């Protein structure tokens, strides 16, 4: 393949770009390309333990003047090299392929001959004999070995190339490349930490020997489910070419005495024999809970055995124990000390760039429409984990197939290519999918992501501006507050009579700020069991921190925040104490804002309303004339109004009415119109119209919420007060 006169340049391997994965592309800086007289699209030879060929492209501006080459996991596997290794590159001599034979690395069955499809996927791709290539078949990655080429050597697939796909799997000792670092999105920092903890000791133990320090023994990965803990462990094992031993917590449990511990010992023994090895314990909290907390003897013995096995590892650095859990506080403390699990890495839900990267990974083989914008989808999927985004992509793909269900049902054999070619996943499919998929970390606390906008809130312009300043701006532009050297407000209290729009405003600001919305109804938090109410509060704030930016909305806030000493219930006071702790405790609230609503501000504990807690109070007044008009315009914008309806006339009749009252008037008017239309439905030529008379009748059926009806109790109290007053006056007359 190589000749004596070839010019070589040595470069360091870096991770490939997402858009280059599985395409046989290498990216190198411009100065290297100029040095080798290369242009984009040329074929280069890459040499480490083995040699292969890839198509070269210019690197992005961030790689200018760097001595690196970006290769994906398949290319790295083909030359037996990994990220950080030095390899040689040079221009390659390549021939046009007459024929290429592919052998699958796994059992694959096709309903029809895939040659034509494979030919399209491999077109203009450089291939090397006895090396691996990946073909994406409708979202599924299939690994194949180039078992034969004609002519022999490096070849390029052309329109004239004959593709032969073998039915029998490859019989050699090669196996399909597992999960690579390119299959993990949004975890750049975490991946780097893992690599320096695991990869470096395995590949270069002499570094630690020189320093005179022991290599790390274990890494504990924590974080919510679906963030990529198990995936990261598999990628490390694949990239290091280490033996991988998986311990699924419940699987090692046995009803026979001593069997569970023996199974654990055997795995550690096998790992040492096959070093370098990675032992991965998934859901470690299920087999190593805290001792002495009502657990049975078997679990205690397993914890003791795990401690002994980790301490007894002789091949330090060559055998690394990785574990994953979403409940780190339930693990026995003895495991979490240095010398066992040396480092704990928290894996949180991805940020916006991370979500974009994950979207690119899960849509590699998707026939995407031109209108699909990953930036937009990443922006709208705040709080989503990697697993949630994977489900979202699947849901979008299913929605793209839905219009063709009827056609597909009638097809008895294979689906015609012309139908498959028509299927496209569009922007709207993704937007519809977001309505069906919600963040998994939020399912316990979030009812629904609000779709209310500022346009849905009639009037209240001053209040809107205030909320933009207090809530929207800190969540969207926290960098401005950092530059100013100040901390944004933690909480906002919305006060005002019932029906003035407190809840509506909270939903609108959550939607406009693109934040997760956690709605908490005050009375639901209170439990008769000691400690349960405070636990609910802690869980809500914990979830909010995980999926930040988030808004926690407390409706009827006065029911859980009564001034201490006023309530006869201890649970209410404990809830207040817990709220105070969460608001300004040791753990900071970052990108989490509290919005509370009440019409009884006087009942709330003053400690909650001091500066640094819920310190911004926004009063919502009863709407004035202009505001009432805007509210009515919002509620009537989709109503088929008759010409007789005059909004300004309704405004004049509703002095002192709240937004909720006005909505009720519109609804009642609509109901009156429907009844009238239903009775005269014999005449189908008529259209449904809502008239002035309908609004007049609707107005009669609604009473002002600001005018409270006097209860019997209040009436008796008033009478009793008057009686006492009369008695006092009689006494004063007698004295006089």
XYZ file of C-alpha atoms in Angstrom:
736
model
C 0.000 0.000 0.000
C 2.750 2.449 0.931
C 5.909 3.207 -0.999
C 9.389 4.311 0.017
C 9.006 7.773 -1.555
C 5.742 8.654 0.138
C 5.666 11.769 2.306
C 4.384 11.191 5.867
C 3.222 13.631 8.528
C 2.591 12.676 12.165
C -0.626 13.940 13.780
C -2.536 13.397 17.022
C -6.021 11.818 16.860
C -8.949 13.951 18.064
C -12.673 13.228 18.281
C -14.648 13.476 15.018
C -17.403 16.000 14.308
C -20.938 14.637 14.614
C -21.739 15.331 10.957
C -18.695 13.248 9.837
C -19.471 10.069 11.793
C -19.738 6.857 9.698
C -18.878 8.723 6.474
C -15.196 7.742 6.214
C -14.065 11.366 6.611
C -10.956 12.782 8.297
C -10.508 16.478 9.022
C -7.047 18.043 9.113
C -5.917 21.710 9.334
C -5.304 23.709 6.143
C -1.538 24.018 6.659
C -1.196 20.198 6.795
C -3.287 19.841 3.614
C -1.111 22.416 1.842
C 2.039 20.643 3.024
C 0.830 17.363 1.471
C -0.661 19.115 -1.603
C -4.136 17.876 -0.737
C -7.570 19.311 -1.545
C -10.921 18.461 0.033
C -12.156 15.118 -1.267
C -8.700 13.559 -1.735
C -7.974 10.148 -0.211
C -5.282 9.752 2.490
C -3.732 6.731 4.149
C -3.774 6.652 7.951
C -1.258 4.376 9.706
C -0.996 3.200 13.329
C -0.861 -0.544 14.233
C -2.807 -1.095 11.032
C -3.425 1.061 7.954
C -6.628 2.313 6.370
C -7.932 5.000 4.005
C -10.273 7.939 4.542
C -11.491 10.940 2.588
C -9.852 14.189 3.739
C -11.709 17.465 4.464
C -10.503 20.808 5.770
C -10.746 21.299 9.529
C -12.938 23.982 11.089
C -11.486 27.323 12.167
C -11.152 26.156 15.803
C -8.483 23.623 14.701
C -6.286 26.110 12.787
C -2.562 25.649 13.509
C -3.205 22.456 15.516
C -1.362 19.227 14.699
C -4.443 17.012 14.894
C -6.590 14.743 12.743
C -10.270 14.158 13.550
C -11.320 10.529 13.057
C -14.528 8.744 14.052
C -14.696 5.535 16.106
C -14.816 3.224 13.052
C -11.669 4.750 11.510
C -9.866 4.586 14.867
C -10.893 0.945 15.291
C -9.684 0.068 11.776
C -6.143 1.259 12.578
C -6.226 0.094 16.260
C -5.693 3.565 17.671
C -7.589 5.798 20.078
C -7.996 9.486 20.875
C -4.686 11.081 21.856
C -2.519 8.554 19.921
C -0.048 9.705 17.265
C -0.512 8.354 13.735
C 1.100 8.874 10.339
C -0.783 10.174 7.306
C 0.098 10.476 3.618
C -1.656 10.749 0.232
C -3.032 7.341 -0.769
C -2.897 5.485 -4.063
C -6.420 4.294 -4.750
C -8.128 2.360 -7.563
C -11.716 2.319 -8.752
C -13.489 -0.749 -7.419
C -14.895 -3.274 -9.883
C -16.555 -5.227 -7.077
C -16.767 -5.120 -3.274
C -17.959 -7.979 -1.058
C -19.492 -7.146 2.333
C -19.836 -9.647 5.182
C -22.043 -8.762 8.167
C -20.648 -8.884 11.689
C -24.088 -9.807 13.018
C -27.060 -11.830 11.838
C -29.044 -9.632 9.405
C -32.148 -10.483 7.377
C -33.599 -8.347 4.574
C -36.984 -8.733 2.908
C -35.409 -7.890 -0.479
C -31.955 -7.527 -2.034
C -30.166 -4.576 -0.342
C -27.419 -4.195 -2.993
C -28.888 -1.070 -4.562
C -29.407 0.633 -1.200
C -25.888 -0.315 -0.012
C -24.389 0.949 -3.282
C -26.015 4.367 -2.704
C -24.701 4.514 0.869
C -21.107 3.545 -0.124
C -20.883 5.761 -3.235
C -17.512 7.604 -3.489
C -16.387 6.115 -0.167
C -12.798 4.762 0.140
C -12.580 1.182 1.445
C -9.775 -1.089 2.657
C -9.837 -4.934 2.659
C -10.578 -6.746 5.956
C -11.737 -3.576 7.643
C -15.001 -2.422 9.070
C -17.617 -0.051 7.641
C -20.998 1.001 8.989
C -24.177 1.311 6.926
C -27.211 3.067 8.371
C -30.389 1.213 7.408
C -33.364 3.389 8.352
C -31.914 4.423 11.707
C -30.182 1.114 12.526
C -26.362 0.976 12.330
C -25.172 -2.262 10.727
C -21.477 -3.232 10.836
C -19.890 -4.951 7.817
C -16.398 -6.215 6.974
C -14.922 -5.557 3.531
C -14.131 -9.246 2.981
C -13.029 -8.946 -0.682
C -12.212 -6.201 -3.210
C -11.454 -6.314 -6.908
C -8.765 -5.101 -7.570
C -6.987 -5.867 -4.301
C -5.872 -2.995 -2.083
C -7.446 0.395 -1.425
C -10.507 1.011 -3.607
C -13.097 3.719 -4.235
C -16.759 2.860 -4.843
C -18.007 4.277 -8.173
C -21.361 4.020 -10.052
C -19.919 1.011 -11.958
C -18.893 -0.899 -8.812
C -20.699 -4.186 -8.216
C -21.747 -4.633 -4.567
C -22.027 -8.190 -3.203
C -23.713 -8.596 0.220
C -23.031 -11.935 1.906
C -25.794 -13.601 3.924
C -23.403 -15.414 6.276
C -21.766 -13.452 9.113
C -18.006 -12.808 9.067
C -16.127 -15.792 10.502
C -12.961 -13.954 11.607
C -12.157 -12.746 15.120
C -13.237 -9.176 14.425
C -16.265 -7.901 16.291
C -18.479 -4.881 15.683
C -17.213 -1.617 17.128
C -19.162 -0.843 20.269
C -20.219 2.537 21.588
C -17.695 5.268 20.757
C -17.213 8.765 22.159
C -19.017 10.149 19.077
C -22.151 8.302 20.232
C -22.237 10.409 23.389
C -23.491 13.966 23.155
C -23.349 16.824 25.631
C -20.853 15.205 28.007
C -17.505 16.616 26.853
C -16.246 17.589 30.331
C -17.447 14.357 31.934
C -15.838 12.282 29.171
C -12.513 14.066 29.703
C -12.655 13.362 33.453
C -13.392 9.684 32.836
C -10.601 9.403 30.280
C -7.965 10.778 32.644
C -9.265 8.503 35.423
C -9.606 5.282 33.415
C -7.921 5.445 30.001
C -4.592 6.914 31.080
C -3.832 4.325 33.841
C -4.743 1.462 31.491
C -2.660 2.614 28.545
C 0.239 4.212 30.388
C 0.639 2.711 33.892
C 4.318 3.733 33.810
C 3.272 7.380 34.293
C 1.779 6.598 37.708
C 4.773 4.405 38.620
C 7.097 7.287 37.806
C 5.039 9.659 39.966
C 5.008 7.124 42.794
C 1.237 7.241 43.210
C -1.368 4.545 42.806
C -3.754 4.652 39.868
C -7.434 5.314 40.570
C -9.526 2.287 41.457
C -13.084 3.342 40.916
C -15.397 5.972 39.470
C -18.969 6.536 40.646
C -21.333 8.096 38.098
C -24.385 9.809 39.574
C -27.279 11.708 38.046
C -30.918 11.360 36.956
C -31.954 8.338 34.858
C -31.340 8.657 31.115
C -28.410 11.090 31.262
C -25.897 8.602 29.778
C -24.120 6.941 32.730
C -24.222 3.384 31.331
C -23.511 4.625 27.791
C -20.392 6.440 29.008
C -19.072 3.280 30.708
C -19.608 1.247 27.502
C -17.819 3.908 25.415
C -14.784 3.887 27.715
C -14.606 0.083 27.512
C -14.863 0.157 23.715
C -12.302 2.956 23.251
C -9.723 1.424 25.596
C -10.161 -2.030 24.076
C -10.599 -3.354 27.606
C -12.545 -6.407 28.747
C -15.975 -5.320 29.930
C -17.730 -7.035 32.833
C -21.272 -5.893 33.559
C -22.837 -6.447 36.990
C -26.544 -5.690 36.920
C -27.418 -5.269 40.575
C -30.406 -7.609 41.017
C -28.896 -10.345 38.781
C -26.188 -11.370 41.249
C -28.655 -11.920 44.104
C -29.213 -15.566 45.016
C -31.462 -17.283 47.540
C -28.629 -19.691 48.470
C -26.250 -18.713 51.252
C -22.906 -17.421 49.944
C -23.809 -17.675 46.210
C -24.136 -13.910 45.704
C -20.718 -13.210 47.243
C -19.129 -16.049 45.203
C -20.567 -14.619 41.967
C -19.078 -11.230 42.847
C -15.638 -12.735 43.686
C -15.620 -14.679 40.380
C -16.225 -11.499 38.351
C -13.320 -9.687 40.050
C -11.048 -12.741 39.521
C -11.965 -12.915 35.805
C -11.369 -9.174 35.431
C -7.838 -9.462 36.876
C -7.026 -12.424 34.580
C -8.248 -10.497 31.491
C -6.732 -7.123 32.412
C -7.024 -4.403 31.266
C -10.646 -4.662 32.372
C -13.564 -2.518 33.371
C -16.087 -3.795 35.890
C -19.296 -1.828 35.564
C -21.902 -2.083 38.338
C -25.237 -0.683 37.183
C -27.753 0.445 39.830
C -25.192 -0.084 42.595
C -27.629 1.230 45.214
C -29.645 -2.029 44.814
C -26.742 -4.274 45.953
C -24.775 -1.946 48.236
C -27.288 -0.066 50.417
C -26.341 1.465 53.753
C -25.792 -1.203 56.377
C -27.839 -1.031 59.512
C -30.941 0.489 57.934
C -33.285 -2.444 58.015
C -31.595 -4.390 55.215
C -31.284 -8.169 55.285
C -28.107 -10.166 55.948
C -27.533 -11.052 52.275
C -27.209 -7.382 51.304
C -24.846 -6.762 54.225
C -22.622 -9.635 53.095
C -22.605 -8.358 49.477
C -21.517 -4.886 50.647
C -18.745 -6.452 52.739
C -17.645 -8.630 49.777
C -17.597 -5.632 47.423
C -15.416 -3.687 49.869
C -13.022 -6.643 50.220
C -12.817 -7.199 46.443
C -12.080 -3.546 45.727
C -9.401 -3.379 48.423
C -7.873 -6.637 47.171
C -7.361 -5.537 43.555
C -3.712 -6.234 42.658
C -3.831 -4.977 39.075
C -4.370 -1.406 40.173
C -4.958 0.794 37.160
C -5.481 -2.236 34.916
C -8.802 -3.104 36.562
C -11.129 -0.175 37.113
C -14.502 -0.402 38.823
C -17.172 1.921 37.460
C -20.597 2.200 39.035
C -23.770 4.116 38.233
C -26.682 5.234 40.391
C -29.328 7.918 40.552
C -29.547 7.508 44.355
C -25.996 8.149 45.667
C -27.231 8.904 49.194
C -28.511 5.318 49.541
C -25.054 3.757 48.975
C -22.992 2.542 51.918
C -20.569 5.287 53.038
C -17.616 2.895 53.144
C -17.716 2.576 49.333
C -17.560 6.316 48.775
C -14.208 6.930 50.420
C -10.952 7.491 48.447
C -9.180 4.240 47.603
C -12.434 2.658 46.498
C -14.503 5.046 44.447
C -11.830 7.723 44.085
C -13.983 10.119 42.123
C -17.681 10.865 41.867
C -18.850 12.440 38.635
C -22.259 14.058 38.492
C -23.987 13.777 35.101
C -26.794 16.294 34.746
C -29.336 16.741 31.936
C -27.576 18.336 28.935
C -27.522 22.068 28.220
C -28.696 23.550 24.904
C -25.489 22.808 22.873
C -25.458 19.298 24.400
C -29.065 18.676 23.366
C -28.245 19.808 19.815
C -25.349 17.336 19.705
C -27.555 14.477 20.963
C -30.195 15.327 18.350
C -27.556 15.018 15.620
C -26.525 11.583 16.968
C -30.071 10.173 17.000
C -30.977 11.568 13.572
C -27.892 10.302 11.672
C -29.858 7.854 9.538
C -33.093 9.848 9.389
C -34.417 11.264 6.108
C -34.710 14.837 7.448
C -36.546 17.620 5.661
C -34.755 20.895 4.949
C -36.946 22.788 7.437
C -35.646 20.815 10.461
C -33.726 23.238 12.683
C -31.733 21.551 15.468
C -31.170 24.891 17.233
C -34.929 25.387 17.547
C -35.587 21.847 18.789
C -32.693 22.046 21.286
C -34.142 25.338 22.587
C -37.614 23.829 23.044
C -36.414 20.641 24.802
C -35.073 22.176 27.990
C -34.740 19.660 30.844
C -34.689 16.666 28.454
C -32.124 13.915 29.091
C -30.343 12.003 26.330
C -32.874 9.166 26.667
C -35.770 11.650 26.355
C -34.279 13.081 23.142
C -33.879 9.561 21.715
C -37.584 8.910 22.379
C -38.428 12.306 20.853
C -36.617 11.390 17.611
C -38.427 8.024 17.471
C -41.762 9.759 18.065
C -41.056 12.261 15.266
C -40.134 9.375 12.922
C -43.419 7.561 13.750
C -45.393 10.733 13.017
C -43.703 10.960 9.602
C -44.904 7.418 8.757
C -48.501 8.020 9.935
C -49.804 9.547 6.637
C -48.653 6.384 4.786
C -50.311 3.847 7.142
C -53.209 3.222 4.767
C -50.853 2.577 1.803
C -48.569 0.303 3.828
C -51.500 -1.843 5.078
C -52.470 -2.767 1.526
C -48.929 -3.803 0.542
C -48.541 -7.556 0.955
C -44.831 -7.951 0.161
C -41.963 -5.446 0.302
C -42.551 -1.694 0.536
C -41.836 -0.032 -2.842
C -38.815 2.267 -2.947
C -40.930 5.189 -4.227
C -42.956 5.160 -0.970
C -39.815 4.950 1.201
C -38.290 7.848 -0.720
C -41.363 9.993 0.001
C -41.051 9.611 3.789
C -39.445 12.731 5.311
C -39.203 13.811 8.950
C -40.165 17.494 9.090
C -39.957 20.317 11.611
C -43.655 19.944 12.424
C -43.164 16.238 13.240
C -40.582 17.196 15.875
C -42.781 19.988 17.297
C -45.745 17.585 17.559
C -43.495 14.997 19.220
C -42.541 17.467 21.980
C -46.210 17.496 23.031
C -46.117 13.726 23.586
C -42.676 13.485 25.229
C -41.971 15.309 28.468
C -38.713 15.383 30.488
C -38.441 12.129 32.472
C -36.976 13.975 35.470
C -40.134 16.114 35.601
C -42.846 13.459 35.289
C -43.508 13.362 39.015
C -43.925 17.099 39.442
C -44.850 18.688 36.106
C -48.427 18.614 34.932
C -47.862 20.093 31.463
C -45.534 22.584 29.886
C -47.547 25.799 29.487
C -48.260 27.152 26.009
C -49.592 30.511 27.252
C -47.936 33.580 25.697
C -47.943 37.285 26.621
C -50.579 37.794 23.878
C -52.957 35.553 25.861
C -52.818 37.982 28.785
C -54.983 41.006 28.141
C -53.609 44.346 29.393
C -51.466 44.415 32.575
C -48.529 45.858 30.596
C -46.780 47.220 33.709
C -47.053 43.833 35.422
C -45.717 42.040 32.317
C -42.705 44.373 32.174
C -42.043 43.776 35.860
C -42.144 39.976 35.402
C -39.878 40.181 32.350
C -37.393 42.059 34.501
C -37.672 39.782 37.561
C -38.076 36.326 35.975
C -37.524 36.199 32.210
C -34.308 38.244 32.068
C -32.412 36.298 34.826
C -33.300 32.956 33.177
C -32.514 33.965 29.596
C -29.479 36.213 30.259
C -27.785 35.219 33.550
C -24.493 36.486 32.054
C -25.708 40.110 32.344
C -26.234 39.736 36.107
C -22.788 38.137 36.450
C -21.227 41.096 34.594
C -23.084 43.535 36.843
C -21.844 41.641 39.924
C -25.344 41.135 41.372
C -27.648 38.215 42.037
C -31.132 38.174 40.521
C -34.261 37.988 42.648
C -35.081 34.479 43.912
C -38.810 34.856 44.099
C -41.848 36.911 43.137
C -45.136 37.148 45.022
C -48.215 37.889 42.900
C -51.020 39.363 44.976
C -54.467 40.617 44.133
C -58.125 39.594 44.163
C -59.201 36.213 42.815
C -59.515 36.085 39.024
C -57.075 38.926 38.216
C -54.744 36.594 36.279
C -52.018 35.514 38.718
C -51.830 31.898 37.509
C -52.144 32.969 33.866
C -49.188 35.342 34.212
C -47.052 32.618 35.831
C -47.742 30.269 32.888
C -46.981 33.003 30.342
C -43.649 33.946 31.926
C -42.611 30.245 32.127
C -43.349 29.783 28.423
C -41.687 33.032 27.325
C -38.580 32.358 29.432
C -38.356 28.816 27.958
C -38.264 27.305 31.431
C -39.647 24.102 32.885
C -42.814 24.812 34.827
C -43.429 23.050 38.144
C -46.894 23.793 39.447
C -47.474 23.234 43.177
C -50.952 23.547 44.678
C -50.437 24.583 48.290
C -52.893 22.236 50.066
C -51.469 19.179 48.218
C -48.160 19.537 50.076
C -49.655 19.161 53.539
C -49.578 15.612 54.897
C -50.727 14.250 58.252
C -47.550 12.123 58.463
C -44.602 13.753 60.236
C -41.839 14.723 57.817
C -43.816 13.999 54.605
C -44.720 17.643 53.872
C -41.095 18.795 54.205
C -39.949 15.849 52.052
C -42.345 16.960 49.277
C -40.869 20.481 49.393
C -37.283 19.126 49.229
C -38.188 16.883 46.250
C -39.717 19.802 44.342
C -36.625 21.979 44.770
C -34.317 19.035 43.955
C -36.181 18.373 40.683
C -36.101 22.079 39.829
C -32.305 22.200 40.258
C -31.918 19.118 38.026
C -33.956 20.542 35.141
C -32.971 24.226 35.510
C -33.847 26.755 34.223
C -37.119 26.160 36.007
C -39.992 28.095 37.570
C -41.671 26.738 40.705
C -45.185 28.116 40.932
C -46.951 27.949 44.306
C -50.662 28.558 43.907
C -52.664 29.511 47.010
C -49.349 30.228 48.744
C -51.011 31.398 51.955
C -52.197 27.811 52.667
C -48.611 26.576 53.243
C -46.868 29.742 54.407
C -48.979 31.003 57.306
C -47.080 33.076 59.856
C -45.594 30.781 62.492
C -47.648 30.881 65.702
C -50.920 31.518 63.845
C -51.546 27.944 62.722
C -52.694 25.172 65.011
C -50.905 22.615 62.821
C -47.219 21.823 63.328
C -46.917 20.535 59.753
C -47.596 24.002 58.293
C -44.847 25.521 60.449
C -42.405 22.787 59.414
C -43.226 23.498 55.741
C -42.443 27.197 56.309
C -39.102 26.265 57.921
C -38.284 23.959 54.988
C -39.142 26.701 52.465
C -36.827 29.120 54.286
C -34.032 26.536 54.189
C -34.485 25.897 50.457
C -34.651 29.589 49.571
C -31.407 30.658 51.197
C -29.746 27.465 52.396
C -26.190 26.337 51.699
C -27.190 24.894 48.292
C -27.657 27.819 45.906
C -30.709 28.152 43.653
C -29.193 28.609 40.207
C -31.569 29.355 37.327
C -34.534 28.509 39.559
C -37.151 31.195 40.251
C -40.099 30.930 42.644
C -43.407 32.536 41.738
C -46.073 32.484 44.442
C -49.684 33.632 44.131
C -52.076 34.641 46.908
C -55.003 36.935 47.641
C -54.151 36.929 51.396
C -50.693 38.475 51.671
C -51.403 39.348 55.308
C -51.350 35.657 56.302
C -47.845 34.885 54.948
C -44.896 34.517 57.361
C -42.838 37.763 57.214
C -39.559 35.779 57.125
C -40.457 34.484 53.651
C -40.934 38.016 52.302
C -37.662 39.544 53.492
C -34.962 40.593 50.963
C -33.042 37.601 49.584
C -36.083 35.310 49.591
C -39.435 36.127 47.960
C -38.558 39.790 47.999
C -40.395 41.133 44.932
C -44.107 41.755 45.412
C -46.210 42.476 42.317
C -49.771 43.633 42.981
C -52.399 42.803 40.345
C -55.199 45.365 40.518
C -58.790 44.941 39.380
C -58.601 45.758 35.643
C -59.338 49.303 34.550
C -61.319 50.323 31.469
C -58.485 49.854 28.914
C -57.394 46.550 30.461
C -60.961 45.186 30.415
C -61.176 45.993 26.714
C -57.930 44.129 25.978
C -59.067 41.136 28.061
C -62.364 40.962 26.172
C -60.490 41.171 22.857
C -58.352 38.178 23.911
C -61.402 36.080 24.891
C -63.457 36.999 21.808
C -60.727 36.736 19.140
C -61.885 33.266 18.043
C -65.619 33.884 18.581
C -67.961 34.427 15.571
C -69.276 37.826 16.763
C -72.307 39.486 15.231
C -72.097 43.101 14.072
C -74.408 44.061 16.936
C -71.730 43.212 19.532
C -69.922 46.310 20.813
C -66.927 45.467 23.042
C -66.768 49.037 24.385
C -70.388 48.792 25.564
C -69.588 45.598 27.527
C -66.542 47.362 29.018
C -68.783 50.174 30.328
C -71.120 47.657 32.006
C -68.324 45.708 33.754
C -66.728 48.266 36.087
C -64.881 46.392 38.886
C -65.018 42.996 37.146
C -61.907 40.757 37.068
C -60.364 38.949 34.090
C -61.947 35.663 35.220
C -65.385 37.364 35.388
C -64.972 38.672 31.835
C -63.955 35.235 30.568
C -67.075 33.792 32.222
C -69.268 36.381 30.462
C -67.809 35.412 27.069
C -68.267 31.708 27.795
C -71.892 32.174 28.937
C -72.659 34.272 25.851
C -71.264 31.467 23.696
C -73.402 28.855 25.511
C -76.568 30.977 25.023
C -75.760 31.304 21.291
C -75.188 27.524 20.955
C -78.560 26.741 22.637
C -80.367 29.136 20.298
C -78.585 27.730 17.223
C -79.294 24.129 18.282
C -83.044 24.815 18.609
C -83.147 26.309 15.102
C -80.824 23.709 13.502
C -83.489 22.816 10.942
C -82.314 25.747 8.871
C -78.803 24.601 7.895
C -78.134 27.735 5.855
C -77.753 29.782 9.026
C -74.311 30.391 10.577
C -73.596 30.409 14.298
C -73.267 34.029 15.414
C -72.940 35.438 18.931
C -75.091 38.537 19.288
C -75.470 41.478 21.659
C -78.499 39.799 23.302
C -76.366 36.716 24.017
C -73.813 38.868 25.835
C -76.552 40.670 27.781
C -77.961 37.334 28.974
C -74.441 36.054 29.728
C -73.797 39.185 31.786
C -76.870 38.547 33.947
C -75.661 35.044 34.859
C -72.248 36.209 36.227
C -71.701 38.048 39.496
C -68.643 40.147 40.299
C -66.036 38.060 42.149
C -64.852 41.210 43.986
C -68.324 41.491 45.576
C -68.258 38.676 48.127
C -71.648 37.285 49.118
C -72.263 37.708 52.867
C -72.371 34.343 54.605
C -74.786 33.479 57.480
C -71.829 33.418 59.881
C -70.735 36.895 58.835
C -74.332 38.155 59.165
C -74.628 36.739 62.726
C -71.247 38.231 63.662
C -72.443 41.607 62.372
C -75.690 41.344 64.408
C -73.799 40.288 67.564
C -71.426 43.215 67.158
C -74.358 45.625 66.831
C -76.068 44.143 69.944
C -72.893 44.650 72.020
C -72.632 48.211 70.741
C -76.244 48.935 71.752
C -75.652 47.490 75.265
C -72.531 49.639 75.717
C -74.476 52.753 74.688
C -77.257 51.972 77.258
C -74.643 51.541 80.022
C -73.054 54.864 79.144
C -76.480 56.605 79.311
C -77.177 55.108 82.752
C -73.804 56.276 84.042
C -74.452 59.731 82.694
